[in-house]
CSV table of C-alpha atoms and ligand atoms in Angstrom, one decimal:
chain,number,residue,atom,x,y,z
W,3,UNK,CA,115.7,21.5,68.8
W,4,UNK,CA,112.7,20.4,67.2
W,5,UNK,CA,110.9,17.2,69.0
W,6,UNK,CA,110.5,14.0,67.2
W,7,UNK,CA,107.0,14.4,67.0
W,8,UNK,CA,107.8,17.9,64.9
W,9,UNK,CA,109.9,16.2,62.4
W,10,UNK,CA,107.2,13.3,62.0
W,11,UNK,CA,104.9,15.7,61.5
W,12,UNK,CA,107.1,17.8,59.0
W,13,UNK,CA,107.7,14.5,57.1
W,14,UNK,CA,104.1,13.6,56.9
W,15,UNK,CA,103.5,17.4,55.5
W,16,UNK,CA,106.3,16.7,52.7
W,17,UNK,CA,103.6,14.0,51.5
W,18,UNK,CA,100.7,16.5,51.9
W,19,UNK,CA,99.7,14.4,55.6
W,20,UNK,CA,98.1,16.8,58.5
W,21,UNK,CA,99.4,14.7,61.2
W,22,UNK,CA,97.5,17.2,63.9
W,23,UNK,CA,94.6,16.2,62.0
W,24,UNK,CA,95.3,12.6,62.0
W,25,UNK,CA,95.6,13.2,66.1
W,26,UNK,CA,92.6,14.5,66.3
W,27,UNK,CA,90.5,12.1,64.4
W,28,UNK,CA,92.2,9.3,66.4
W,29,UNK,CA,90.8,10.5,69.2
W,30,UNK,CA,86.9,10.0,68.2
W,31,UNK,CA,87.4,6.7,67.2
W,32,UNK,CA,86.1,4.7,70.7
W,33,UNK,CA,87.1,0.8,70.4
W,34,UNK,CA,84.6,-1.5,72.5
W,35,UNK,CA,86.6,-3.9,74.5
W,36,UNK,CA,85.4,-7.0,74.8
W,37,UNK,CA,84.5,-8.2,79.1
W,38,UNK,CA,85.3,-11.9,77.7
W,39,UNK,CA,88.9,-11.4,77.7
W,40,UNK,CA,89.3,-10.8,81.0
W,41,UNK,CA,87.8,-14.6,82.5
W,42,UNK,CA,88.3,-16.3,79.7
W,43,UNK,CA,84.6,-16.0,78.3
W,44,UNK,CA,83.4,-17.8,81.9
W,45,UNK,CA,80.8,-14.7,83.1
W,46,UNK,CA,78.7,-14.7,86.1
W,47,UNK,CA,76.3,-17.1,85.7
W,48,UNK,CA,78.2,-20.6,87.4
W,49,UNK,CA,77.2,-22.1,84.4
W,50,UNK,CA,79.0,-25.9,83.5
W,51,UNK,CA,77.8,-26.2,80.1
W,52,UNK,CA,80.6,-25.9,77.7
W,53,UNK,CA,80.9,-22.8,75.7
W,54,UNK,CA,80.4,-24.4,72.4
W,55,UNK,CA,80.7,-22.8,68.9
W,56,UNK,CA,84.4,-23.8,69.0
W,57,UNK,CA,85.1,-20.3,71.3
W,58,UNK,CA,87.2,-21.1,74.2
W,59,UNK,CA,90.3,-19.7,75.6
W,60,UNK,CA,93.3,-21.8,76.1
W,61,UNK,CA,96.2,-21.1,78.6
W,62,UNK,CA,96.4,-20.8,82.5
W,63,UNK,CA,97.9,-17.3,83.4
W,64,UNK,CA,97.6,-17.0,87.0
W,65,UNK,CA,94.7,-14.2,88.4
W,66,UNK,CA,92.3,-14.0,85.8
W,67,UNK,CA,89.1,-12.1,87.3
W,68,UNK,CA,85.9,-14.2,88.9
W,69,UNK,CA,83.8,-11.6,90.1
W,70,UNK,CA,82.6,-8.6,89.2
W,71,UNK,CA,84.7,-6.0,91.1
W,72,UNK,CA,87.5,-8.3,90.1
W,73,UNK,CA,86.8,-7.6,86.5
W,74,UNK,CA,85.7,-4.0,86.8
W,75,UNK,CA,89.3,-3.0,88.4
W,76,UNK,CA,91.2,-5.5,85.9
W,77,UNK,CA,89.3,-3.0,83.0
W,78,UNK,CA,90.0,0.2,84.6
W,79,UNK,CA,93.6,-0.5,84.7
W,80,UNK,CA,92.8,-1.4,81.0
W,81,UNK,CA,91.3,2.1,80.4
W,82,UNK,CA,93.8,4.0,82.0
W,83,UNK,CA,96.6,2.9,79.9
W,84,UNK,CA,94.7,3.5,76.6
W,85,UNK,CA,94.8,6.8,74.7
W,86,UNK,CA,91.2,8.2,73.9
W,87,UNK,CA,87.6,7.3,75.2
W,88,UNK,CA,86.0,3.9,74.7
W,89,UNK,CA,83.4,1.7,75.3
W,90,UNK,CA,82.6,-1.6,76.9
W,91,UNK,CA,81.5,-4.7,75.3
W,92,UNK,CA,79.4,-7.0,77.7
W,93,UNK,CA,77.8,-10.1,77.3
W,94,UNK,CA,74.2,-10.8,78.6
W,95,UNK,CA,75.9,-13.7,80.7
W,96,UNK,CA,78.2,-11.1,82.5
W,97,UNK,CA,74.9,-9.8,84.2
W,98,UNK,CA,74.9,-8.6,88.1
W,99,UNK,CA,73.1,-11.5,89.4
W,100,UNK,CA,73.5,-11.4,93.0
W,101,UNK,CA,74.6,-15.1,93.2
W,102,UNK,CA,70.9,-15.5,92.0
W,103,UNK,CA,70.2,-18.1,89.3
W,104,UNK,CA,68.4,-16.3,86.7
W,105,UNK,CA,67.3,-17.6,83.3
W,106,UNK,CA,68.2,-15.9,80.4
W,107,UNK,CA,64.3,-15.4,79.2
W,108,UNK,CA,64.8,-13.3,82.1
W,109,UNK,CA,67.1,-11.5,82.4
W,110,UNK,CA,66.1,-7.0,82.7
W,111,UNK,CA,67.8,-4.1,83.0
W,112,UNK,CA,68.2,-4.3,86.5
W,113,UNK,CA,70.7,-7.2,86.1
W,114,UNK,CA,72.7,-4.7,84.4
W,115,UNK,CA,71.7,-1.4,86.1
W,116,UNK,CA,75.6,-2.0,88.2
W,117,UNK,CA,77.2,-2.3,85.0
W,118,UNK,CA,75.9,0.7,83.2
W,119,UNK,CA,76.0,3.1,86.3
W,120,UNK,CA,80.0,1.9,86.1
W,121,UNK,CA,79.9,2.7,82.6
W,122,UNK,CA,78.4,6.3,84.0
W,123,UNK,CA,81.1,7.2,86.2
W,124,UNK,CA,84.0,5.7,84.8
W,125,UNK,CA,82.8,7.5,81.6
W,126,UNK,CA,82.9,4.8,79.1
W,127,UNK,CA,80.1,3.6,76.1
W,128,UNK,CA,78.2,0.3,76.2
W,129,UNK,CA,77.9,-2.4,73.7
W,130,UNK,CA,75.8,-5.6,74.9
W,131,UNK,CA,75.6,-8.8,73.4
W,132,UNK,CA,73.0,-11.8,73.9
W,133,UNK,CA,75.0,-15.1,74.9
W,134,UNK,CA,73.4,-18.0,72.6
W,135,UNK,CA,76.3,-20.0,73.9
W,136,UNK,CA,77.2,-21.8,77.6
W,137,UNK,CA,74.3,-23.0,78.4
W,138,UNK,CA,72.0,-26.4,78.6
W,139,UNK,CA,69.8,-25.0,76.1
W,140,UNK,CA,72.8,-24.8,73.6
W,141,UNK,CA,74.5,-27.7,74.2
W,142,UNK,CA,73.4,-29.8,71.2
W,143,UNK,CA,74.8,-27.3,68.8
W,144,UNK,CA,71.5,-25.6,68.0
W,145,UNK,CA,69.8,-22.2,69.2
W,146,UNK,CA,67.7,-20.2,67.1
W,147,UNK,CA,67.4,-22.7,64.4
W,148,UNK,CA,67.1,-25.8,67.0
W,149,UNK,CA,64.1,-27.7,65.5
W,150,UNK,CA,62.7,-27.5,68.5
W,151,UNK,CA,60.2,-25.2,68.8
W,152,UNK,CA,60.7,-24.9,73.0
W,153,UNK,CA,64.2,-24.3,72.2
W,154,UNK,CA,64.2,-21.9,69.6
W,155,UNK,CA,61.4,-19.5,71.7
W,156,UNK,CA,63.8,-19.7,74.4
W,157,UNK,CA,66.4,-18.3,73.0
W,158,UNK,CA,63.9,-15.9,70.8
W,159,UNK,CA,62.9,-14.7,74.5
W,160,UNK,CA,66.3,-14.2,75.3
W,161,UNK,CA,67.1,-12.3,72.1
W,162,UNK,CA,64.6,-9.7,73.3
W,163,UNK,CA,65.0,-9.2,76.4
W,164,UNK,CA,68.7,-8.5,75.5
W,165,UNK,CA,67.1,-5.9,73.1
W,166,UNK,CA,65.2,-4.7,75.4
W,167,UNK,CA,68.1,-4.1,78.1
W,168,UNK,CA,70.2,-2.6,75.3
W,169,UNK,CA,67.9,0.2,74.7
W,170,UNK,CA,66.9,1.1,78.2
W,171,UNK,CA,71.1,1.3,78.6
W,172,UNK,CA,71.2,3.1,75.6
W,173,UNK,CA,68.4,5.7,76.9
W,174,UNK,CA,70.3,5.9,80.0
W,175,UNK,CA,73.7,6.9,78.5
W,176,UNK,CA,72.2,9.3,75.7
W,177,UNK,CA,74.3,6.7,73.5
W,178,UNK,CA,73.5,4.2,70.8
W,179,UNK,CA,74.3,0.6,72.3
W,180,UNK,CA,75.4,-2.0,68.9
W,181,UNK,CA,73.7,-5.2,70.2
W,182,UNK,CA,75.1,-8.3,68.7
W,183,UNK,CA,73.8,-11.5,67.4
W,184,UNK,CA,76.0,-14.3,67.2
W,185,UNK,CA,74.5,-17.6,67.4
W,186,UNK,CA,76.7,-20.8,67.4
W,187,UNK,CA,74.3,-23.2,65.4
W,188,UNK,CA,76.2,-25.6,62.9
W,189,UNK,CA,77.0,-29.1,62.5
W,190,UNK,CA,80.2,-31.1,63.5
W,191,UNK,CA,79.8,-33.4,60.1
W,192,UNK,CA,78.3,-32.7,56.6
W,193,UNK,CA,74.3,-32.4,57.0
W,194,UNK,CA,71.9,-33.7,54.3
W,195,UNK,CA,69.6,-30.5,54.9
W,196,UNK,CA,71.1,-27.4,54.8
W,197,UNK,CA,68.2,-24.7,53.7
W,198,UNK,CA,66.1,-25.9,56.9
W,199,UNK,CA,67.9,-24.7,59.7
W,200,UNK,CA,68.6,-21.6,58.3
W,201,UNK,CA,64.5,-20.9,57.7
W,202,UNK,CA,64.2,-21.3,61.3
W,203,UNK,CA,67.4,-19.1,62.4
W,204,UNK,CA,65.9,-16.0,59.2
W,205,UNK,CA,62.3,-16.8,61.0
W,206,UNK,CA,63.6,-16.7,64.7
W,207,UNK,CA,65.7,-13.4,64.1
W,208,UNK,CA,62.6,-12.0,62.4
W,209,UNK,CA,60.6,-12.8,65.6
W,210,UNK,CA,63.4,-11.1,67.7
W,211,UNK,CA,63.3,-7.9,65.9
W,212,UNK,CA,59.5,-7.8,65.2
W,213,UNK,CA,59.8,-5.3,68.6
W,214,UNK,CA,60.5,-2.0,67.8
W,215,UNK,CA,63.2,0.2,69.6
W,216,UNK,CA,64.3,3.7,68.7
W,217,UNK,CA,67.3,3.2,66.9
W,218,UNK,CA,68.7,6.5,69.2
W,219,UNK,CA,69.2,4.0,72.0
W,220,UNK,CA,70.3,0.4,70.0
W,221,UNK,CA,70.9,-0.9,66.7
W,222,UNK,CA,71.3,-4.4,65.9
W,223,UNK,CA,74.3,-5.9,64.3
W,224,UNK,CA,74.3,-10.1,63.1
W,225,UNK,CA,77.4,-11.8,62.9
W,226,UNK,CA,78.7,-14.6,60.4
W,227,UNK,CA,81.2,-17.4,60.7
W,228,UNK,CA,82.8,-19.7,58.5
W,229,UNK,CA,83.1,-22.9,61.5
W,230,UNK,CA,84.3,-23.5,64.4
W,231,UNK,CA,86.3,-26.0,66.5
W,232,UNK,CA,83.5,-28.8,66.1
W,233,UNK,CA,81.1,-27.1,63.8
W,234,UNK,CA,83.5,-27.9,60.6
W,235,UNK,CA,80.9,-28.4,58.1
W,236,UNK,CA,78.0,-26.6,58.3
W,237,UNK,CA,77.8,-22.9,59.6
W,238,UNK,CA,73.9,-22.1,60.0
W,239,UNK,CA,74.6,-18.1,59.9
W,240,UNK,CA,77.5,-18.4,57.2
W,241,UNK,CA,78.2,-15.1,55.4
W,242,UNK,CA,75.9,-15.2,52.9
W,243,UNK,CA,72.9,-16.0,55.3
W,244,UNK,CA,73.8,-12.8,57.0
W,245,UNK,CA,74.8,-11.0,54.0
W,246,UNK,CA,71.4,-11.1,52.8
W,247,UNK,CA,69.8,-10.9,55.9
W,248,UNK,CA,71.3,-7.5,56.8
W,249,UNK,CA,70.9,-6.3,53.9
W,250,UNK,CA,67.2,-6.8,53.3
W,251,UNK,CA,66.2,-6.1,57.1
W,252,UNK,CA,68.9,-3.2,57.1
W,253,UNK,CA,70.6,-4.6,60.2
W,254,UNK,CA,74.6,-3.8,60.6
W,255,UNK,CA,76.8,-6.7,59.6
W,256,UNK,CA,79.0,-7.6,62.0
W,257,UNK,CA,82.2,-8.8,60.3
W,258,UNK,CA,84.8,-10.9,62.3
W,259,UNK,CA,88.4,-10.9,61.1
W,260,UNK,CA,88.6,-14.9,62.2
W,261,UNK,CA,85.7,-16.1,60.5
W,262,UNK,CA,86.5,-16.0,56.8
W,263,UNK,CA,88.8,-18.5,55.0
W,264,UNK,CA,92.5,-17.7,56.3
W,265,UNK,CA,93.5,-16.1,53.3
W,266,UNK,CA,90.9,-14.2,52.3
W,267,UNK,CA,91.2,-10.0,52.7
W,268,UNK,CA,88.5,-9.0,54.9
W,269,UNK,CA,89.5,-5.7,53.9
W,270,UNK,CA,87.9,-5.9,50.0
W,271,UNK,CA,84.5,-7.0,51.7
W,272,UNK,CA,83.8,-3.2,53.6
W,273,UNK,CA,83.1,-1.2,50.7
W,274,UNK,CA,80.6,-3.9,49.1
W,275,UNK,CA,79.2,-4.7,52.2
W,276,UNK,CA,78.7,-1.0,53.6
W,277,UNK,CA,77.1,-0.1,49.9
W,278,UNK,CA,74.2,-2.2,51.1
W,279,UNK,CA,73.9,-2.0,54.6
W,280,UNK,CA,73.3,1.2,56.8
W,281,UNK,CA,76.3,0.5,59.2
W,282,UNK,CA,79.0,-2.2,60.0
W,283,UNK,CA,80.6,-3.8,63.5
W,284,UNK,CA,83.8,-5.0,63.4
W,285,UNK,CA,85.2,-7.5,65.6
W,286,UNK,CA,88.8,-7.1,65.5
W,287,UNK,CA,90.6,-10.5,65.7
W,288,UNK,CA,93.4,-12.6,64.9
W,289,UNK,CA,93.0,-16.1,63.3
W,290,UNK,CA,96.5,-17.9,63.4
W,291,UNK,CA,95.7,-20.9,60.7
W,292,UNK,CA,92.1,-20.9,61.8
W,293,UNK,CA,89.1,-18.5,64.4
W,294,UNK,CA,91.9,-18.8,66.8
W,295,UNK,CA,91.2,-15.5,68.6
W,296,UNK,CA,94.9,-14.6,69.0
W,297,UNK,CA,95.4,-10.6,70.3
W,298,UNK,CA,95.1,-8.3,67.8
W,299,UNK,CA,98.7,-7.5,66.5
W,300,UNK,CA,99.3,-4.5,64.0
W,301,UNK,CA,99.4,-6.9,61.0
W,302,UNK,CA,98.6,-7.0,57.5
W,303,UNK,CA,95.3,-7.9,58.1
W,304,UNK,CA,94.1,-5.1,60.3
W,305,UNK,CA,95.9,-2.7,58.6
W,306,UNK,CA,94.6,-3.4,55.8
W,307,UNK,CA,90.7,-3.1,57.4
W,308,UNK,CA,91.6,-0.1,58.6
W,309,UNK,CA,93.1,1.5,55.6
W,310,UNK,CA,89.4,0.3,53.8
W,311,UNK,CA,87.5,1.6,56.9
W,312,UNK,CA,89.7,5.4,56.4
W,313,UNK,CA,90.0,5.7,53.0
W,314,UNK,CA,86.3,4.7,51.8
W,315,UNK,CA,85.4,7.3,54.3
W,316,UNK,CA,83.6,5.0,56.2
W,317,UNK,CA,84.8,5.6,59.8
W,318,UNK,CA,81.0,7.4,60.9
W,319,UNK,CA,79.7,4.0,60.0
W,320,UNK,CA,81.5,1.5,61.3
W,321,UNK,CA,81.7,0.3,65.0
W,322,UNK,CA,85.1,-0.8,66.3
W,323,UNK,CA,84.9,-4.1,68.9
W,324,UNK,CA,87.5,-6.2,69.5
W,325,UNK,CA,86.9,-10.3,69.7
W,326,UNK,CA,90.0,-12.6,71.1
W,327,UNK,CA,90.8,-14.2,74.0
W,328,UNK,CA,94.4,-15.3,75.0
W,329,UNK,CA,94.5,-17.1,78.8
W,330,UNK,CA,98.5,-17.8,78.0
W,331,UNK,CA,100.0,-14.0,78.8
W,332,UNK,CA,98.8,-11.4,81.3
W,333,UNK,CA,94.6,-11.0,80.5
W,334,UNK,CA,95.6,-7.0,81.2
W,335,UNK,CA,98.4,-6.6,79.3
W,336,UNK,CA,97.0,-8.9,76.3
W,337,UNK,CA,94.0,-6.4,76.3
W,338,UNK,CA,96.0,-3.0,76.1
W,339,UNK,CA,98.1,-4.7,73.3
W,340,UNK,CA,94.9,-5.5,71.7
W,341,UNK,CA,93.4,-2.2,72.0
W,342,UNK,CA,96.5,-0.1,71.1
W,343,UNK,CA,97.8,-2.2,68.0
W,344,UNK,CA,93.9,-1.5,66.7
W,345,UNK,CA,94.5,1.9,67.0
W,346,UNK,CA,97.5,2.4,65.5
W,347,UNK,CA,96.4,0.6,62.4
W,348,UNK,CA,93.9,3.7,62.7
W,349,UNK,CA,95.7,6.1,63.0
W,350,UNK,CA,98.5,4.3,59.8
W,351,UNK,CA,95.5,4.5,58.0
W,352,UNK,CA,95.1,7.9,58.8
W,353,UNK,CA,98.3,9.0,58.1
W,354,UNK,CA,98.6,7.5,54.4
W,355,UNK,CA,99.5,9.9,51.7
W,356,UNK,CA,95.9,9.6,50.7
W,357,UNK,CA,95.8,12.7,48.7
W,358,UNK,CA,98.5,11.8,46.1
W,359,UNK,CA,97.8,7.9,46.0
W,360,UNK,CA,94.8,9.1,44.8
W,361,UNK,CA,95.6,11.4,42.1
W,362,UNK,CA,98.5,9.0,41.1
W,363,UNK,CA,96.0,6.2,40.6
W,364,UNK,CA,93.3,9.0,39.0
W,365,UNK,CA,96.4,9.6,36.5
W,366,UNK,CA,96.4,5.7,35.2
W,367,UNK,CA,100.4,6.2,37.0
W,368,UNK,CA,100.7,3.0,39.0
W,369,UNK,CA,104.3,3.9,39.6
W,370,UNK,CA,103.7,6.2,41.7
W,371,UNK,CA,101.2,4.6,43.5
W,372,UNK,CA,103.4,1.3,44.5
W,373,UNK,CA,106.1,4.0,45.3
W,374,UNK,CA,103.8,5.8,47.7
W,375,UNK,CA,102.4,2.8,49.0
W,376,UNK,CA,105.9,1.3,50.3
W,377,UNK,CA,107.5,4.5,50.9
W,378,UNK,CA,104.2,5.0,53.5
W,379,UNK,CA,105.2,1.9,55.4
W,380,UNK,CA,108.3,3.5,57.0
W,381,UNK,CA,106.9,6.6,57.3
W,382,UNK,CA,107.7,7.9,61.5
W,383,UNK,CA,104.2,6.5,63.0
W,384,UNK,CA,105.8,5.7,65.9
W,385,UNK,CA,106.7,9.2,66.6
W,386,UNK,CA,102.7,10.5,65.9
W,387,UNK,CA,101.7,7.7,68.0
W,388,UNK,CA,103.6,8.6,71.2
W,389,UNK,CA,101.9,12.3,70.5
W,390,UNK,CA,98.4,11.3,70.6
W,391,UNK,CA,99.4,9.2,74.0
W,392,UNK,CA,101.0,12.2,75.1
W,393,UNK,CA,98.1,14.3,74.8
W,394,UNK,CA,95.6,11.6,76.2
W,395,UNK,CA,97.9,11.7,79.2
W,396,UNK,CA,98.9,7.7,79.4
W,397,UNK,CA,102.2,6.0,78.7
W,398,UNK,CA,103.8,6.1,76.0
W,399,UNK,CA,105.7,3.4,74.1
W,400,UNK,CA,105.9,0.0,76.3
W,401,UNK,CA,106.1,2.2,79.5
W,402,UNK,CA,102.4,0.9,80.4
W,403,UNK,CA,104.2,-3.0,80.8
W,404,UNK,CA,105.6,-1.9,84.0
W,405,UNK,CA,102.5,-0.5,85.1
W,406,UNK,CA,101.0,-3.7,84.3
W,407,UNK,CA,103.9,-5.8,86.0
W,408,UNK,CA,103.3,-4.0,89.0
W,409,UNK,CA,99.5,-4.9,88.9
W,410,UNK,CA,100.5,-8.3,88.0
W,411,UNK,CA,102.4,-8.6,91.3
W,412,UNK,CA,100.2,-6.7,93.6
W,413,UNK,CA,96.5,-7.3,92.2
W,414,UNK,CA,97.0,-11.0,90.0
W,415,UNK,CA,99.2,-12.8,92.2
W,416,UNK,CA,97.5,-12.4,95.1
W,417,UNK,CA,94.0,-13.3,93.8
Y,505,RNT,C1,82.4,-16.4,68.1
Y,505,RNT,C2,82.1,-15.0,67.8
Y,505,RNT,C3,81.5,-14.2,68.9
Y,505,RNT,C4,82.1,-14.5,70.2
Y,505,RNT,C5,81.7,-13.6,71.3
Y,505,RNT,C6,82.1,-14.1,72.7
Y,505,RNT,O1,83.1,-17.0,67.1
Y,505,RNT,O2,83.2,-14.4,67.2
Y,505,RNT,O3,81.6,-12.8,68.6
Y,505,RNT,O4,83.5,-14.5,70.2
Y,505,RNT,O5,80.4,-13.3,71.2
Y,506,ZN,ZN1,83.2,-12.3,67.0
């Protein structure tokens, strides 16, 4: 009798869909998982300073990680339940400080040398990203574009040494490590001057990547934002400010699904933006109503990234990173849901009828294409799916929650 998976895959073929192939494309696309999701973006540095920017996790779930080794075994279990190999996303202020108080002008690769060496054996990628955020130096609102000129060559100082860090990881792995900037600067109420600022935060970044790296070991990505909880009016780094930045310094773009107006499609920005720039991050995210960082859920919105990522032919180009934090459920299980809803709108994307959308729309027959495209929504993904899982040798369907229970009671509760 033949297995689900074979009549998926026979269905697919009826639509002139190599499912096989699908499977094994899947399996090169790495996702970087994000550290912050596991302490509720707190890191390692015993900082009080709030985390600003309008980023900060809400809920209580009992056992969320505060050390290192906590962390590290909360993302292994994370990695063993997730099909394919992937990468971790760290944030400068997750450093291996050794209870040391260590400014962020600072910080070298030594802070991170436990970190990548984990990366080494537990055979994952590395991502890094400077933390402009939590910290005194941040706390009225303004980093690279403070007007203070102490201020701003702080965090300039901090921007490279993160740099700096990113490509000795990278020369250590034999990887490319995506650094991203994200800066929180912006205003609570409307300003009077808004061209200002943003001078300082083009001539601050320009400062920052006046040193040059081989782009073998780390490439820089900037990331925009609408506002934040606090920062309603003005967004120093809007969209345009990096749009034009990347484009004219050749930097990626880093686009974040929660920082655009809720119902815009940040789908329809990839192929405009990638026709200018040499490559893109994505932080997968899931604004509810506003940058709410709620875990990635298969829904219209990543799908419809994904399908733009897949069918521009864009996938080599693009960087897959995920960016939410939910405190209110299991940190583990929120994380694997993340992950695995990201790659199924992959691997949907992957399985569309691409061929014969295409020649339908080629053919002016718009018919056909609406056809196609509902008929693709029901087509047996689930089946594919539970293939590629199978192969990767980790649980299929929800059989990884009661791995995660389990952890929940042994690990969680008694932290
Ligand atoms: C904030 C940005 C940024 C952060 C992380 C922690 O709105 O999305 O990417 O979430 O750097
Ligand atoms: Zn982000």
């Amino acid at each position: 009798m033949a297995t689900f998976y074979e009549l998926a895959r026979d269905a697919y073929a009826r639509l002139g869909v190599d499912a096989e192939a699908a499977i094994d494309q899947l399996g090169k696309v790495p996702i970087s998982v994000h550290c912050w999701q596991g302490d509720d973006v707190a890191g390692f540095e015993n900082t009080t300073s709030l985390s600003g920017g309008g980023i900060q996790a809400t809920g209580n779930f009992p056992g969320k990680a505060t050390t290192i080794a906590q962390l590290r075994q909360d993302l292994e279990k994370v990695y063993s339940l997730l099909p394919g190999r992937h990468r971790l996303n760290l944030h400068a202020s997750y450093g291996d400080f050794g209870g040391k108080s260590v400014s962020r002008t600072d910080i070298g690769i030594e802070h991170f040398q436990s970190w990548i060496d984990w990366c080494k054996t537990t055979d994952i990628g590395f991502d890094f990203n400077p933390t402009y955020f939590a910290h005194p130096l941040a706390d009225d609102g303004f980093t690279l574009s403070n007007r203070d000129r102490g201020v701003r060559d702080f965090w300039i100082e901090h921007g490279k040494a993160c740099r700096r860090i990113s490509a000795a990881a990278g020369e250590q792995l034999g990887e490319t490590v995506v650094t991203n900037f994200w800066v929180p600067d912006a205003y609570k109420d409307t300003p009077f001057d808004r061209a200002s600022p943003r001078e300082r935060l083009q001539a601050s970044l320009d400062e920052i990547f006046s040193d040059t790296l081989d782009p073998k070991f780390t490439v820089d990505a900037v990331e925009s934002k609408l506002f934040g909880l606090g920062a309603e009016s003005y967004t120093v780094g809007s969209h345009e400010f990096y749009l034009g930045y990347a484009i004219s310094r050749q930097k990626l773009y880093c686009l974040d699904a929660g920082h655009f107006h809720p119902t815009e499609s940040i789908g329809d920005k990839i192929s405009s933006i990638l026709k200018f720039v040499p490559e893109m991050l994505l932080h997968v995210s899931r604004g509810v109503r506003w940058d709410s960082d709620h875990v990635v859920i298969m829904d219209d919105q990543t799908r419809g990234i994904m399908e733009e990522v897949v069918r521009g032919g864009f996938l080599p180009r693009t960087h897959i990173g995920l960016d939410f934090f939910d405190a209110s459920i299991n940190r583990i299980a929120a994380w694997v849901i993340g992950v695995r809803s990201t790659q199924k709108c992959v691997l949907s994307a992957l399985l569309e009828p691409a061929t014969m959308l295409r020649n339908a729309e080629e053919s002016c027959d718009f018919t056909t294409r609406l056809a196609l495209l509902e008929e693709a929504k029901i087509l047996p993904l689930g089946a594919v799916w539970d293939e590629f899982c199978r192969r990767n040798e980790v649980p299929t369907g929800t059989d990884w929650l009661m791995d995660i229970k389990d952890y929940e009671a042994t690990v969680l509760n008694s932290r």
